[in-house]
Tab-separated table of C-alpha atoms and ligand atoms in Angstrom:
chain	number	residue	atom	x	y	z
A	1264	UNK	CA	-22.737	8.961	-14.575
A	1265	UNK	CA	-24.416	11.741	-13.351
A	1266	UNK	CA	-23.062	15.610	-13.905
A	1267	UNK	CA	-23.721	18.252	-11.835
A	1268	UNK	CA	-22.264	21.253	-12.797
A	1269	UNK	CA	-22.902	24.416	-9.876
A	1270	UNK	CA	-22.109	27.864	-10.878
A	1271	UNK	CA	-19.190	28.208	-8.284
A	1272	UNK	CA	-16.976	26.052	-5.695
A	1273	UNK	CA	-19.168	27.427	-2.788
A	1274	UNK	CA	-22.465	25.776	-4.288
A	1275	UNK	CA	-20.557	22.875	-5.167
A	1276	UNK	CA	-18.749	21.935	-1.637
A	1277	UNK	CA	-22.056	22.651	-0.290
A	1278	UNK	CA	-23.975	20.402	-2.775
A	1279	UNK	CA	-21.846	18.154	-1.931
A	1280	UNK	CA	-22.499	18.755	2.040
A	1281	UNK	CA	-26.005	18.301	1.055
A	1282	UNK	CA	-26.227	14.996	-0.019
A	1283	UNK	CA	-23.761	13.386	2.893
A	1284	UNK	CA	-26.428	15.376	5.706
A	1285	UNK	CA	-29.459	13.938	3.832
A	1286	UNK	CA	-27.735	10.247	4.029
A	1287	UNK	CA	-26.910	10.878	7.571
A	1288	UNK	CA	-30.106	12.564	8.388
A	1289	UNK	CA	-32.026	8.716	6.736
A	1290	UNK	CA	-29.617	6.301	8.185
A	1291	UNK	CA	-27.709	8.026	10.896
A	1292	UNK	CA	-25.607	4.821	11.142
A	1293	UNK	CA	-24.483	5.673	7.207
A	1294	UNK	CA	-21.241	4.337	6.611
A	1295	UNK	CA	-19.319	6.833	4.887
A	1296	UNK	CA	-15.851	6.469	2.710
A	1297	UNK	CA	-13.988	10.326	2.950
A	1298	UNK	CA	-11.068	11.770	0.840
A	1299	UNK	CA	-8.804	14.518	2.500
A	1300	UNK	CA	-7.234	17.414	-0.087
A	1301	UNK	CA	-8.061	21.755	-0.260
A	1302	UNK	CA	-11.110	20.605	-2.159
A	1303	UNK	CA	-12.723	18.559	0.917
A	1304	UNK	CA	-12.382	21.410	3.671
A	1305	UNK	CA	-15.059	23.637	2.400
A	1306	UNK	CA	-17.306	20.925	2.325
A	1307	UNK	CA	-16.452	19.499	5.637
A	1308	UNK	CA	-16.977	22.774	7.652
A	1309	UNK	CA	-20.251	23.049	5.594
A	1310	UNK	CA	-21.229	19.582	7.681
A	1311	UNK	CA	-20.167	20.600	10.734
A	1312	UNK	CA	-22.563	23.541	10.538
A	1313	UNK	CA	-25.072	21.677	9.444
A	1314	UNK	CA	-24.891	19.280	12.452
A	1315	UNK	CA	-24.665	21.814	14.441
A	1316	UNK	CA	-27.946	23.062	13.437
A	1317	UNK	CA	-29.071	19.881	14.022
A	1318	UNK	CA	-29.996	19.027	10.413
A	1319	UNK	CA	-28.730	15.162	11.145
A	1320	UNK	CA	-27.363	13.490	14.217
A	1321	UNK	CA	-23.413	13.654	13.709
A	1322	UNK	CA	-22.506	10.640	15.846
A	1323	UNK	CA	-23.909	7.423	14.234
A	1324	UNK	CA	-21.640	7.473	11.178
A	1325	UNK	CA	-18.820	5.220	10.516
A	1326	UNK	CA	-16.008	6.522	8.382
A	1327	UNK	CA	-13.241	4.901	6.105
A	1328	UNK	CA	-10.264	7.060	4.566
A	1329	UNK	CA	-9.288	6.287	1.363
A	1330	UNK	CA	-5.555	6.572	2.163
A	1331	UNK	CA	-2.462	8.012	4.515
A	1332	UNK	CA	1.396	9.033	3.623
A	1333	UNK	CA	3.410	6.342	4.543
A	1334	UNK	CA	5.881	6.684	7.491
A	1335	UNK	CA	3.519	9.585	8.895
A	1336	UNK	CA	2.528	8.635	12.197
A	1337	UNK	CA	-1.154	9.705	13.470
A	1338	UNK	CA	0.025	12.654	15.682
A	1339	UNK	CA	2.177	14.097	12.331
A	1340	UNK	CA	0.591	17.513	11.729
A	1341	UNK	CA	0.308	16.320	7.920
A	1342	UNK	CA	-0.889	13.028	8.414
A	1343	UNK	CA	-4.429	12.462	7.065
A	1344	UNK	CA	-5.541	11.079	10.306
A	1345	UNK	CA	-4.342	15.041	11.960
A	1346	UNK	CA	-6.403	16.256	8.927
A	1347	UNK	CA	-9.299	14.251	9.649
A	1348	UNK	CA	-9.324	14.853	13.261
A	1349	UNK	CA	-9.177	18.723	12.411
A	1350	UNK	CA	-11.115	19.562	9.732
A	1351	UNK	CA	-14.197	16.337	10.754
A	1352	UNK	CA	-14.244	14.438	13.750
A	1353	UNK	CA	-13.380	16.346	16.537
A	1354	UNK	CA	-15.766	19.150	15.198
A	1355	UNK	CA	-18.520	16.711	15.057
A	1356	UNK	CA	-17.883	14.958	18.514
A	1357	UNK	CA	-17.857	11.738	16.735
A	1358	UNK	CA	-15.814	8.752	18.605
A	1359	UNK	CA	-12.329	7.920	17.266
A	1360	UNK	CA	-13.679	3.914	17.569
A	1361	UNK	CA	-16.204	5.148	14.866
A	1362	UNK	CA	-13.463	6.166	12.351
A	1363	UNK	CA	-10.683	4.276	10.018
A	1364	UNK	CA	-7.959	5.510	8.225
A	1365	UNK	CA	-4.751	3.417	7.129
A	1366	UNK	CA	-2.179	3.740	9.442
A	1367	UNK	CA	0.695	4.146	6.983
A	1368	UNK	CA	3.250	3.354	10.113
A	1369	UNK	CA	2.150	0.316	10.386
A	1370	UNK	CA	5.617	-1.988	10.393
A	1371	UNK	CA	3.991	-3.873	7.995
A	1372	UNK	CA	2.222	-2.143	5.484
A	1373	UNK	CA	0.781	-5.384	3.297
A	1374	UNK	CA	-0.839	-7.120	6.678
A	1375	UNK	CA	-2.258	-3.645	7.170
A	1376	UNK	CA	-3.840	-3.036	3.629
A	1377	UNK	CA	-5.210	-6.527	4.388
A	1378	UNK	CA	-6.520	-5.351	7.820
A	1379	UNK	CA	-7.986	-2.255	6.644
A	1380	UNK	CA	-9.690	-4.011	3.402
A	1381	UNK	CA	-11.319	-6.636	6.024
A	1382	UNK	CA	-13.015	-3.728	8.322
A	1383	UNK	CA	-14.361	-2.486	5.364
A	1384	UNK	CA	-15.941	-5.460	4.527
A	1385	UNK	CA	-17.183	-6.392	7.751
A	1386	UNK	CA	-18.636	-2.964	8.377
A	1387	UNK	CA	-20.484	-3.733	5.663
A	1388	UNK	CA	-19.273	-2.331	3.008
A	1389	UNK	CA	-19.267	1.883	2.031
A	1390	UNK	CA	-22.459	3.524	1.613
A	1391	UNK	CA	-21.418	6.812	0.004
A	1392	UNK	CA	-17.430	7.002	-0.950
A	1393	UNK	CA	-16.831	10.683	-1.298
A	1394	UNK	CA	-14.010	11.338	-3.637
A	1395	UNK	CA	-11.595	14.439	-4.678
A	1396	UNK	CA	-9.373	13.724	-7.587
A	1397	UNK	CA	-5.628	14.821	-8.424
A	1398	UNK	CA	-4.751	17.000	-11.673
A	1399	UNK	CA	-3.284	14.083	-13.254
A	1400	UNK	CA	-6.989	12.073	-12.588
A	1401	UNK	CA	-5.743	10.176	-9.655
A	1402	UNK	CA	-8.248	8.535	-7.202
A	1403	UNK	CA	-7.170	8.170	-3.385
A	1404	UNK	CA	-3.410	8.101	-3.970
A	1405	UNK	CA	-3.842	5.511	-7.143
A	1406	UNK	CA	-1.591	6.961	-9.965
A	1407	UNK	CA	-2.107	6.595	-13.242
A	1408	UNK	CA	-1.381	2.870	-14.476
A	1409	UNK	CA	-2.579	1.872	-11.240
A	1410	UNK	CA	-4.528	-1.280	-11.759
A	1411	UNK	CA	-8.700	-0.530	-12.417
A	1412	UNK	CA	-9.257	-3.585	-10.040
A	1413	UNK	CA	-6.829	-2.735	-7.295
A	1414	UNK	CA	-7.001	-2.967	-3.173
A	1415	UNK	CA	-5.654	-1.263	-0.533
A	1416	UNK	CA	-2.026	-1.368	-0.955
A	1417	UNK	CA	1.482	0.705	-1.040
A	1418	UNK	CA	1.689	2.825	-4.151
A	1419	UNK	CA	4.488	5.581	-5.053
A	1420	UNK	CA	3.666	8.945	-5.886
A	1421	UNK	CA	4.013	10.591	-9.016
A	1422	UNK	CA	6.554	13.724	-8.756
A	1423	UNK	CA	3.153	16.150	-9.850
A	1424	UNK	CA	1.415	14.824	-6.717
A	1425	UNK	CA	4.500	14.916	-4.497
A	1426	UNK	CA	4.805	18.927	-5.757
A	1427	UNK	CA	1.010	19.078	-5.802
A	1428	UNK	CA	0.883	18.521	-2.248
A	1429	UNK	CA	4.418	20.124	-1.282
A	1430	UNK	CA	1.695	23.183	0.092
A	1431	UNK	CA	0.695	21.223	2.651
A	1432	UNK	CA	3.862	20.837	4.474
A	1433	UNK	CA	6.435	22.890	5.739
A	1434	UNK	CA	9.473	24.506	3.518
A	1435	UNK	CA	12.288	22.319	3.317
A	1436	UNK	CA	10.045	19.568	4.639
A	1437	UNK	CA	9.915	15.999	3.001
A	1438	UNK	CA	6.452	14.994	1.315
A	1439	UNK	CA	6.055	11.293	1.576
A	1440	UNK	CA	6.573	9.240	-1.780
A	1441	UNK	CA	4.956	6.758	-1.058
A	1442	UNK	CA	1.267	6.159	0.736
A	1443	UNK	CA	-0.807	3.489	1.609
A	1444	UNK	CA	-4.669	3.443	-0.492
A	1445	UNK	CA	-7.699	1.652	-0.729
A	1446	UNK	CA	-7.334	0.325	-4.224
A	1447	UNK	CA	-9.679	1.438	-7.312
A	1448	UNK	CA	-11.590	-1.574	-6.992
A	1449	UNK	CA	-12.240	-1.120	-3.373
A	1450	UNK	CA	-13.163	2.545	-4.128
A	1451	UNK	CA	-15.461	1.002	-7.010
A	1452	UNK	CA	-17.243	-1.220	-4.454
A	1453	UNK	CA	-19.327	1.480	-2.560
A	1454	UNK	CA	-22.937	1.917	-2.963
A	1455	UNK	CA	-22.171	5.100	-4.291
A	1456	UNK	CA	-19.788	7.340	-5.385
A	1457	UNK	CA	-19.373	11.341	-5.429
A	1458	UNK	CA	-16.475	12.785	-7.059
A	1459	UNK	CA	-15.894	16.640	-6.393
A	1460	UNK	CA	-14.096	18.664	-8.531
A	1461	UNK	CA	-13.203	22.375	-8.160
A	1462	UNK	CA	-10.751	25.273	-9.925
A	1463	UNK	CA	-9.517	25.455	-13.390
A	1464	UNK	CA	-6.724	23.131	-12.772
A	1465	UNK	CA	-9.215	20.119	-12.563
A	1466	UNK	CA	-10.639	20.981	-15.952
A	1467	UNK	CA	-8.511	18.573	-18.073
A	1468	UNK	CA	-8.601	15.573	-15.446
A	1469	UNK	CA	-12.545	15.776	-15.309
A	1470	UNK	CA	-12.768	15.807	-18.791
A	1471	UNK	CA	-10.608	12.635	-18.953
A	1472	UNK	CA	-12.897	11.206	-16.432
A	1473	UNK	CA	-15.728	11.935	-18.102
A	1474	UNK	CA	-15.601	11.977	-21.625
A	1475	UNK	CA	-12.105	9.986	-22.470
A	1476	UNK	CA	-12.010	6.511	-22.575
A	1477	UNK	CA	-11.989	4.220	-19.264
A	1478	UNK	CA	-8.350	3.395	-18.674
A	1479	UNK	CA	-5.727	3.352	-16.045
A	1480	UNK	CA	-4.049	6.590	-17.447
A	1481	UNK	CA	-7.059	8.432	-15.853
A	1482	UNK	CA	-7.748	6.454	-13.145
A	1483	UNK	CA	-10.868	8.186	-12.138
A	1484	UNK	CA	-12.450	7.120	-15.800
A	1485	UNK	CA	-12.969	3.853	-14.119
A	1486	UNK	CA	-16.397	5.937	-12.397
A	1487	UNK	CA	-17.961	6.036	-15.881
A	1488	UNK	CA	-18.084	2.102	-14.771
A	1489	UNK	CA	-20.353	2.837	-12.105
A	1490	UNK	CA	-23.778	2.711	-11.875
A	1491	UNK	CA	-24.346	5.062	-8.775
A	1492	UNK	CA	-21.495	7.406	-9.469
A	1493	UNK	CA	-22.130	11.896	-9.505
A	1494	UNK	CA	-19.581	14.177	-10.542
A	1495	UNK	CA	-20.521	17.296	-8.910
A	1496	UNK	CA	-18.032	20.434	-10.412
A	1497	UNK	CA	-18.223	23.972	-10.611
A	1498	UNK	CA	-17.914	25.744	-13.798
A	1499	UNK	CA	-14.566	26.261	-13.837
A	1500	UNK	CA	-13.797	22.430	-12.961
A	1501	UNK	CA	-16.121	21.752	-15.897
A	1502	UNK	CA	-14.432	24.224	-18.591
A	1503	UNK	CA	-13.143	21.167	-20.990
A	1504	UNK	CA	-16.282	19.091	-20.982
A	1505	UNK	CA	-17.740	19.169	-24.674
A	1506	UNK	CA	-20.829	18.169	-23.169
A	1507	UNK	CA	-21.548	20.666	-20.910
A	1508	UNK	CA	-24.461	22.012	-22.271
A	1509	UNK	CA	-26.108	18.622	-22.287
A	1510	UNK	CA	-25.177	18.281	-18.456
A	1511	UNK	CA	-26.441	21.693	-17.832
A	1512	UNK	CA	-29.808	21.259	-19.497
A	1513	UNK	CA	-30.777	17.957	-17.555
A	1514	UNK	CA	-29.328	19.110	-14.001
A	1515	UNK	CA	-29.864	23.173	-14.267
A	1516	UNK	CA	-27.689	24.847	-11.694
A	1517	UNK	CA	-26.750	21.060	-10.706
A	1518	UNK	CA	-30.486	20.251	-9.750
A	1519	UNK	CA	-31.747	17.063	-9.762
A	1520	UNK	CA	-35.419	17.425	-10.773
A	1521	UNK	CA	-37.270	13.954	-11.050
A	1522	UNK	CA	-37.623	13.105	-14.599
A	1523	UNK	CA	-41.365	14.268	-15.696
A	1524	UNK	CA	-42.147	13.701	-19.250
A	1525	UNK	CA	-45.122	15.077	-20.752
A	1526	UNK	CA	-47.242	12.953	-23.391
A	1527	UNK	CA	-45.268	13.477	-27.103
A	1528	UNK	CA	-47.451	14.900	-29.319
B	2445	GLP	C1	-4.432	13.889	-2.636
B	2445	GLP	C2	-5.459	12.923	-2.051
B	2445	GLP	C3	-6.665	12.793	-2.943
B	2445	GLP	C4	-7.188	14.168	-3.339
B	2445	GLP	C5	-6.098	14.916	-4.093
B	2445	GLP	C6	-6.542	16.275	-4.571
B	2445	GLP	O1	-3.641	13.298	-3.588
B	2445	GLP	N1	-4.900	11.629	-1.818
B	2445	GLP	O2	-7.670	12.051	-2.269
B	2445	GLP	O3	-8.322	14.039	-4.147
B	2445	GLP	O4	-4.999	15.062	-3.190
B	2445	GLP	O5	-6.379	17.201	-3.535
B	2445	GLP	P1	-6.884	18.705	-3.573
B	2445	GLP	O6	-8.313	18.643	-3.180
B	2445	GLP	O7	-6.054	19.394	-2.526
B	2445	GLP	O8	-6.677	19.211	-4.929
């Protein structure tokens, strides 16, 4: 697992940014597995600018969401396709036919976790699955005790991530209890895996991810399993890690220098 601790969550969205241009900028035709959440937008508008300078062609990409409220229809101003559409693809011009999300009003939610795990598969699999995570170390919307070798399917939310959410939607407005995800083994099937983390609230759920053992009461431990997986945090994110000053002295500022080591005398 690789740590990249930035100074702040500005150098860490656009870290972040970085490495999804530089995969689009190789292979244009990247496909790409994206997480909604606060924590995504700065690092989404950071890509947009970038294609707009023309640092990688925007268009080529195929995208997978890891998950959508269910009940929420795609128009729903909370929905994650509306987020999507808004903060991503309309921005970047790129075709709806080139991006998937789970429809979570599907009338029937188990053929469509089946659909959505089979155009994953025959797309080839994910490239680079970009990942937030909740305070309580939640992947996609797979709670704690979720299953380390789970697929898409319904799963109920916890009452934190129901009120962790509640911002998003209007006062007096219901938050969905229940959403449709790709499963921790479908998120642990990409090529690779970035996991960002920002704000002191993070702290104790990257920690868990980290440094605690691998088990479904952190479902995000389940990364330490991987063997292409970064956690890319700012300092503040990072504040419970006892190893910080280990991740700090091999990635300084979050750099990844190649590994040059001199003869040992
Ligand atoms: C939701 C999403 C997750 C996201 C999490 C954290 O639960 N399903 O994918 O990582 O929120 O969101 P935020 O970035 O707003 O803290």
């Amino acid at each position: 697992m690789k740590i990249l601790i930035l100074p702040d969550a500005p150098s860490a969205c656009c870290a972040v940014a970085n490495r999804m241009a530089a995969l689009l900028k190789a292979r244009p035709e990247a496909v790409l597995g994206l997480a909604t959440g606060g924590t995504m937008e700065p690092v989404y508008a950071a890509l947009i600018a970038q294609a707009a300078k023309g640092a990688f062609c925007a268009t080529g990409f195929t995208s997978f969401n890891l998950d959508e409220y269910v009940g929420l229809a795609p128009d729903h101003p909370q929905s994650y396709h509306h987020y999507m559409r808004a903060h991503l693809f309309a921005p970047l011009g790129l075709a709806a036919s080139n991006t998937h999300l789970p429809r979570g009003d599907a009338p029937d939610l188990e053929a469509e976790a089946a659909r959505y795990e089979q155009a994953i598969t025959q797309a080839g699999g994910i490239d680079l699955q970009l990942l937030g995570i909740g305070a309580n170390g939640h992947i996609g919307f797979n709670e704690p005790s979720s299953s380390l070798v789970s697929r898409t399917r319904v799963k109920t939310l916890t009452r934190k991530t129901v009120e962790d959410n509640r911002r998003f939607f209007a006062p007096g407005e219901t938050v969905p209890g229940y959403a449709l995800t790709m499963g921790i083994g479908t998120v642990m099937d990409a090529r690779n895996i970035v996991l960002l983390a920002t704000g002191a609230h993070k702290a104790q759920a990257v920690a868990a991810m980290v440094e605690g053992p691998v088990s479904a009461s952190c479902p995000a431990s389940i990364l330490q399993m991987h063997a292409h997986a970064t956690v890319v945090c700012d300092r503040e994110a990072a504040g419970a890690l006892r190893m910080s000053e280990y991740y700090e002295t091999v990635h300084p500022e979050g750099a990844e220098p190649a590994l040059t080591i001199g003869p040992v005398v």
